[in-house]
mmCIF file of C-alpha atoms in Angstrom:
data_model
loop_
_atom_site.group_PDB
_atom_site.id
_atom_site.type_symbol
_atom_site.label_atom_id
_atom_site.label_comp_id
_atom_site.label_asym_id
_atom_site.label_seq_id
_atom_site.Cartn_x
_atom_site.Cartn_y
_atom_site.Cartn_z
ATOM 1 C CA PRO A 1 -3.601 22.267 21.170
ATOM 2 C CA ARG A 2 -3.494 19.897 18.219
ATOM 3 C CA ARG A 3 -4.690 21.424 14.992
ATOM 4 C CA ARG A 4 -6.213 19.114 12.404
ATOM 5 C CA PHE A 5 -6.075 20.350 8.866
ATOM 6 C CA SER A 6 -8.511 17.806 7.519
ATOM 7 C CA GLY A 7 -11.569 18.439 9.651
ATOM 8 C CA SER A 8 -12.684 15.551 11.783
ATOM 9 C CA GLY A 9 -10.580 12.436 12.143
ATOM 10 C CA MET A 10 -13.535 10.275 11.119
ATOM 11 C CA ALA A 11 -13.930 12.186 7.847
ATOM 12 C CA MET A 12 -10.221 11.679 7.111
ATOM 13 C CA ALA A 13 -10.537 7.956 7.865
ATOM 14 C CA TRP A 14 -13.483 7.688 5.434
ATOM 15 C CA GLU A 15 -11.581 9.645 2.821
ATOM 16 C CA LEU A 16 -8.551 7.367 3.190
ATOM 17 C CA CYS A 17 -10.698 4.252 2.930
ATOM 18 C CA LEU A 18 -12.447 5.557 -0.185
ATOM 19 C CA GLU A 19 -9.147 6.472 -1.820
ATOM 20 C CA ALA A 20 -7.620 3.108 -0.870
ATOM 21 C CA ALA A 21 -10.610 1.286 -2.359
ATOM 22 C CA ALA A 22 -10.275 3.405 -5.504
ATOM 23 C CA CYS A 23 -6.738 2.043 -5.907
ATOM 24 C CA ASP A 24 -8.215 -1.204 -7.189
ATOM 25 C CA SER A 25 -8.168 -1.075 -10.983
ATOM 26 C CA GLY A 26 -11.636 -2.629 -11.059
ATOM 27 C CA ALA A 27 -13.112 -0.024 -8.719
ATOM 28 C CA PRO A 28 -15.810 2.243 -10.106
ATOM 29 C CA ARG A 29 -14.647 5.730 -11.030
ATOM 30 C CA TRP A 30 -17.066 7.365 -8.589
ATOM 31 C CA MET A 31 -14.933 6.183 -5.641
ATOM 32 C CA SER A 32 -12.084 8.522 -6.566
ATOM 33 C CA TRP A 33 -14.545 11.352 -7.109
ATOM 34 C CA ALA A 34 -16.257 10.652 -3.776
ATOM 35 C CA SER A 35 -12.899 10.712 -2.021
ATOM 36 C CA PHE A 36 -12.016 13.999 -3.704
ATOM 37 C CA LEU A 37 -15.441 15.481 -2.867
ATOM 38 C CA LEU A 38 -15.109 14.480 0.796
ATOM 39 C CA SER A 39 -11.640 16.039 0.844
ATOM 40 C CA ALA A 40 -12.961 19.270 -0.685
ATOM 41 C CA ILE A 41 -15.795 19.474 1.857
ATOM 42 C CA CYS A 42 -13.432 18.874 4.779
ATOM 43 C CA CYS A 43 -10.965 21.446 3.459
ATOM 44 C CA ALA A 44 -13.679 24.055 2.843
ATOM 45 C CA ALA A 45 -14.937 23.631 6.398
ATOM 46 C CA ASN A 46 -11.467 24.286 7.751
ATOM 47 C CA GLU A 47 -10.283 27.730 8.817
ATOM 48 C CA GLU A 48 -7.236 27.348 6.539
ATOM 49 C CA PRO A 49 -8.610 25.581 3.426
ATOM 50 C CA ALA A 50 -5.477 25.908 1.291
ATOM 51 C CA LEU A 51 -3.232 24.384 3.954
ATOM 52 C CA ALA A 52 -5.841 21.710 4.612
ATOM 53 C CA PHE A 53 -5.886 20.775 0.915
ATOM 54 C CA VAL A 54 -2.080 20.580 0.725
ATOM 55 C CA HIS A 55 -2.101 18.436 3.870
ATOM 56 C CA ASN A 56 -4.746 16.106 2.393
ATOM 57 C CA MET A 57 -2.737 15.760 -0.812
ATOM 58 C CA THR A 58 0.372 14.747 1.135
ATOM 59 C CA VAL A 59 -1.672 12.171 3.053
ATOM 60 C CA MET A 60 -3.058 10.744 -0.202
ATOM 61 C CA ILE A 61 0.418 10.575 -1.744
ATOM 62 C CA THR A 62 1.581 8.815 1.430
ATOM 63 C CA LEU A 63 -1.286 6.334 1.063
ATOM 64 C CA ARG A 64 -0.371 5.606 -2.549
ATOM 65 C CA ALA A 65 3.356 5.317 -1.771
ATOM 66 C CA ALA A 66 2.571 2.979 1.132
ATOM 67 C CA LEU A 67 0.417 0.823 -1.163
ATOM 68 C CA ILE A 68 3.274 0.530 -3.629
ATOM 69 C CA PHE A 69 5.739 -0.269 -0.829
ATOM 70 C CA SER A 70 3.355 -2.898 0.573
ATOM 71 C CA VAL A 71 3.034 -4.529 -2.856
ATOM 72 C CA PHE A 72 6.823 -4.630 -3.221
ATOM 73 C CA PHE A 73 7.175 -6.039 0.319
ATOM 74 C CA HIS A 74 4.628 -8.757 -0.498
ATOM 75 C CA GLU A 75 6.287 -9.708 -3.779
ATOM 76 C CA TYR A 76 9.793 -9.780 -2.356
ATOM 77 C CA ALA A 77 8.564 -11.980 0.506
ATOM 78 C CA HIS A 78 7.977 -14.615 -2.204
ATOM 79 C CA VAL A 79 11.542 -14.131 -3.463
ATOM 80 C CA PHE A 80 12.915 -14.344 0.094
ATOM 81 C CA ALA A 81 11.179 -17.690 0.612
ATOM 82 C CA ALA A 82 12.460 -19.003 -2.722
ATOM 83 C CA VAL A 83 16.012 -18.044 -1.797
ATOM 84 C CA LEU A 84 15.713 -19.708 1.617
ATOM 85 C CA ILE A 85 14.230 -22.893 0.210
ATOM 86 C CA SER A 86 16.533 -23.300 -2.781
ATOM 87 C CA GLY A 87 19.673 -21.979 -1.132
ATOM 88 C CA LYS A 88 20.468 -20.054 -4.315
ATOM 89 C CA LEU A 89 20.577 -16.307 -4.720
ATOM 90 C CA CYS A 90 18.127 -14.859 -7.151
ATOM 91 C CA VAL A 91 19.423 -12.644 -9.933
ATOM 92 C CA VAL A 92 16.803 -9.955 -10.385
ATOM 93 C CA ASP A 93 16.556 -8.386 -13.811
ATOM 94 C CA GLY A 94 15.104 -4.949 -14.537
ATOM 95 C CA ASN A 95 11.521 -6.135 -15.050
ATOM 96 C CA ASN A 96 11.526 -8.299 -11.951
ATOM 97 C CA LEU A 97 12.995 -5.473 -9.892
ATOM 98 C CA LEU A 98 9.827 -3.421 -10.476
ATOM 99 C CA CYS A 99 7.502 -6.438 -10.071
ATOM 100 C CA ASN A 100 7.066 -6.624 -13.855
ATOM 101 C CA VAL A 101 5.272 -3.282 -13.961
ATOM 102 C CA PRO A 102 6.720 -0.338 -15.925
ATOM 103 C CA LEU A 103 8.151 2.522 -13.885
ATOM 104 C CA SER A 104 5.721 4.921 -15.567
ATOM 105 C CA ALA A 105 2.785 2.907 -14.164
ATOM 106 C CA TRP A 106 4.200 3.083 -10.631
ATOM 107 C CA LEU A 107 4.695 6.837 -10.979
ATOM 108 C CA THR A 108 1.127 7.232 -12.266
ATOM 109 C CA ALA A 109 -0.087 5.210 -9.283
ATOM 110 C CA LEU A 110 1.298 7.920 -6.974
ATOM 111 C CA VAL A 111 -1.161 10.528 -8.286
ATOM 112 C CA PRO A 112 -3.972 11.036 -5.735
ATOM 113 C CA TYR A 113 -7.634 10.883 -6.748
ATOM 114 C CA SER A 114 -6.850 9.096 -9.997
ATOM 115 C CA GLY A 115 -7.632 5.545 -10.955
ATOM 116 C CA TRP A 116 -5.060 2.822 -10.471
ATOM 117 C CA PRO A 117 -3.114 2.233 -13.716
ATOM 118 C CA LYS A 118 -4.154 -0.867 -15.643
ATOM 119 C CA LEU A 119 -0.493 -1.821 -16.097
ATOM 120 C CA ALA A 120 -0.095 -2.108 -12.311
ATOM 121 C CA THR A 121 -3.025 -4.471 -11.765
ATOM 122 C CA ASN A 122 -1.030 -7.675 -11.569
ATOM 123 C CA PRO A 123 2.391 -7.058 -10.029
ATOM 124 C CA HIS A 124 4.437 -10.206 -9.572
ATOM 125 C CA VAL A 125 8.010 -11.375 -9.310
ATOM 126 C CA ARG A 126 9.128 -14.342 -11.377
ATOM 127 C CA VAL A 127 11.375 -16.800 -9.588
ATOM 128 C CA PRO A 128 14.096 -17.836 -12.075
ATOM 129 C CA THR A 129 14.112 -21.422 -13.311
ATOM 130 C CA SER A 130 17.675 -21.757 -11.999
ATOM 131 C CA MET A 131 16.087 -21.806 -8.544
ATOM 132 C CA ALA A 132 13.959 -24.825 -9.456
ATOM 133 C CA ILE A 133 13.337 -27.159 -6.605
ATOM 134 C CA SER A 134 13.526 -30.926 -6.878
ATOM 135 C CA PRO A 135 10.241 -32.519 -7.965
ATOM 136 C CA LYS A 136 10.050 -34.525 -4.738
ATOM 137 C CA GLY A 137 9.646 -31.462 -2.522
ATOM 138 C CA SER A 138 8.113 -29.147 -5.082
ATOM 139 C CA SER A 139 4.530 -29.057 -3.742
ATOM 140 C CA PHE A 140 5.620 -28.084 -0.227
ATOM 141 C CA ALA A 141 8.217 -25.654 -1.526
ATOM 142 C CA GLN A 142 5.776 -24.068 -3.973
ATOM 143 C CA ALA A 143 3.160 -23.657 -1.215
ATOM 144 C CA ALA A 144 5.763 -22.167 1.127
ATOM 145 C CA ILE A 145 6.812 -19.645 -1.520
ATOM 146 C CA GLU A 146 3.198 -18.725 -2.270
ATOM 147 C CA TYR A 147 2.129 -18.389 1.380
ATOM 148 C CA ASN A 148 5.195 -16.394 2.363
ATOM 149 C CA GLY A 149 3.767 -13.405 0.474
ATOM 150 C CA LEU A 150 0.678 -13.574 2.695
ATOM 151 C CA PHE A 151 2.769 -13.956 5.845
ATOM 152 C CA GLY A 152 4.985 -11.054 4.819
ATOM 153 C CA SER A 153 1.973 -8.810 4.151
ATOM 154 C CA VAL A 154 0.315 -9.703 7.464
ATOM 155 C CA ALA A 155 3.598 -9.160 9.331
ATOM 156 C CA LEU A 156 3.948 -5.739 7.696
ATOM 157 C CA GLY A 157 0.343 -4.922 8.651
ATOM 158 C CA PHE A 158 0.960 -5.835 12.289
ATOM 159 C CA ALA A 159 4.255 -3.934 12.375
ATOM 160 C CA VAL A 160 2.729 -0.759 10.955
ATOM 161 C CA THR A 161 -0.302 -1.054 13.248
ATOM 162 C CA TYR A 162 1.971 -1.503 16.255
ATOM 163 C CA CYS A 163 3.976 1.560 15.251
ATOM 164 C CA HIS A 164 0.758 3.513 14.712
ATOM 165 C CA PHE A 165 -0.576 2.881 18.209
ATOM 166 C CA VAL A 166 2.675 2.750 20.181
ATOM 167 C CA TYR A 167 5.255 5.027 18.600
ATOM 168 C CA PHE A 168 3.383 7.574 16.511
ATOM 169 C CA GLN A 169 0.271 8.209 18.603
ATOM 170 C CA PRO A 170 1.685 11.183 20.534
ATOM 171 C CA LEU A 171 2.866 12.914 17.362
ATOM 172 C CA TYR A 172 1.237 16.005 15.942
ATOM 173 C CA ASP A 173 0.042 14.425 12.709
ATOM 174 C CA THR A 174 -1.183 10.826 12.689
ATOM 175 C CA GLU A 175 -2.992 10.852 9.326
ATOM 176 C CA HIS A 176 0.158 9.815 7.462
ATOM 177 C CA ILE A 177 0.744 6.758 9.634
ATOM 178 C CA LEU A 178 -2.982 5.936 9.385
ATOM 179 C CA ALA A 179 -2.561 5.997 5.592
ATOM 180 C CA CYS A 180 0.368 3.573 5.904
ATOM 181 C CA THR A 181 -1.665 1.299 8.183
ATOM 182 C CA ILE A 182 -4.616 1.199 5.781
ATOM 183 C CA ALA A 183 -2.302 0.493 2.827
ATOM 184 C CA ALA A 184 -0.495 -2.357 4.587
ATOM 185 C CA TRP A 185 -3.734 -4.069 5.609
ATOM 186 C CA LEU A 186 -5.297 -3.536 2.185
ATOM 187 C CA VAL A 187 -2.455 -5.448 0.536
ATOM 188 C CA ALA A 188 -2.616 -8.116 3.273
ATOM 189 C CA ALA A 189 -6.363 -8.526 2.662
ATOM 190 C CA GLY A 190 -5.721 -8.843 -1.066
ATOM 191 C CA ALA A 191 -3.057 -11.480 -0.399
ATOM 192 C CA PHE A 192 -5.453 -13.375 1.870
ATOM 193 C CA ALA A 193 -8.209 -13.241 -0.755
ATOM 194 C CA THR A 194 -5.982 -14.694 -3.435
#
């Protein structure tokens, strides 16, 4: 029989959604605390609370890592479009490589049940001026570069969702892939909103 460390699957889904929402730097602080409280209640109700807590922490770290990966995927989709349109390779410097967010902020973002770092609120990749497109086609090219981030995020969301329901469903532990699915769609929703 399958053993669930985190209590009911619905409680884990709520906990993941609360923690994902708390990863917005403008989110109220109570969201992280509510996620932690729900985790503590689910773990206490389990027959192995210590293992349940360790399992929940790994799921939350997976969620945070998947959010960071989804942000990078979105930003580099813009770069991919710029390279395709201009036909020039982009030289990525150190700041651009990390989406113009310090490494310390990305590492802080991995910590579960903590607020999202202020330094990681506006990740972006600058397309070098050497990749400038002729003024005649600039409006179409600029729109294509901007919308490719959205298309990349939605494609990642569909790919992770497909993997969740087709490949990983029979596995013992599906909470980690659920965390990846929520993260991918959260970034896609943010891309759609902007």
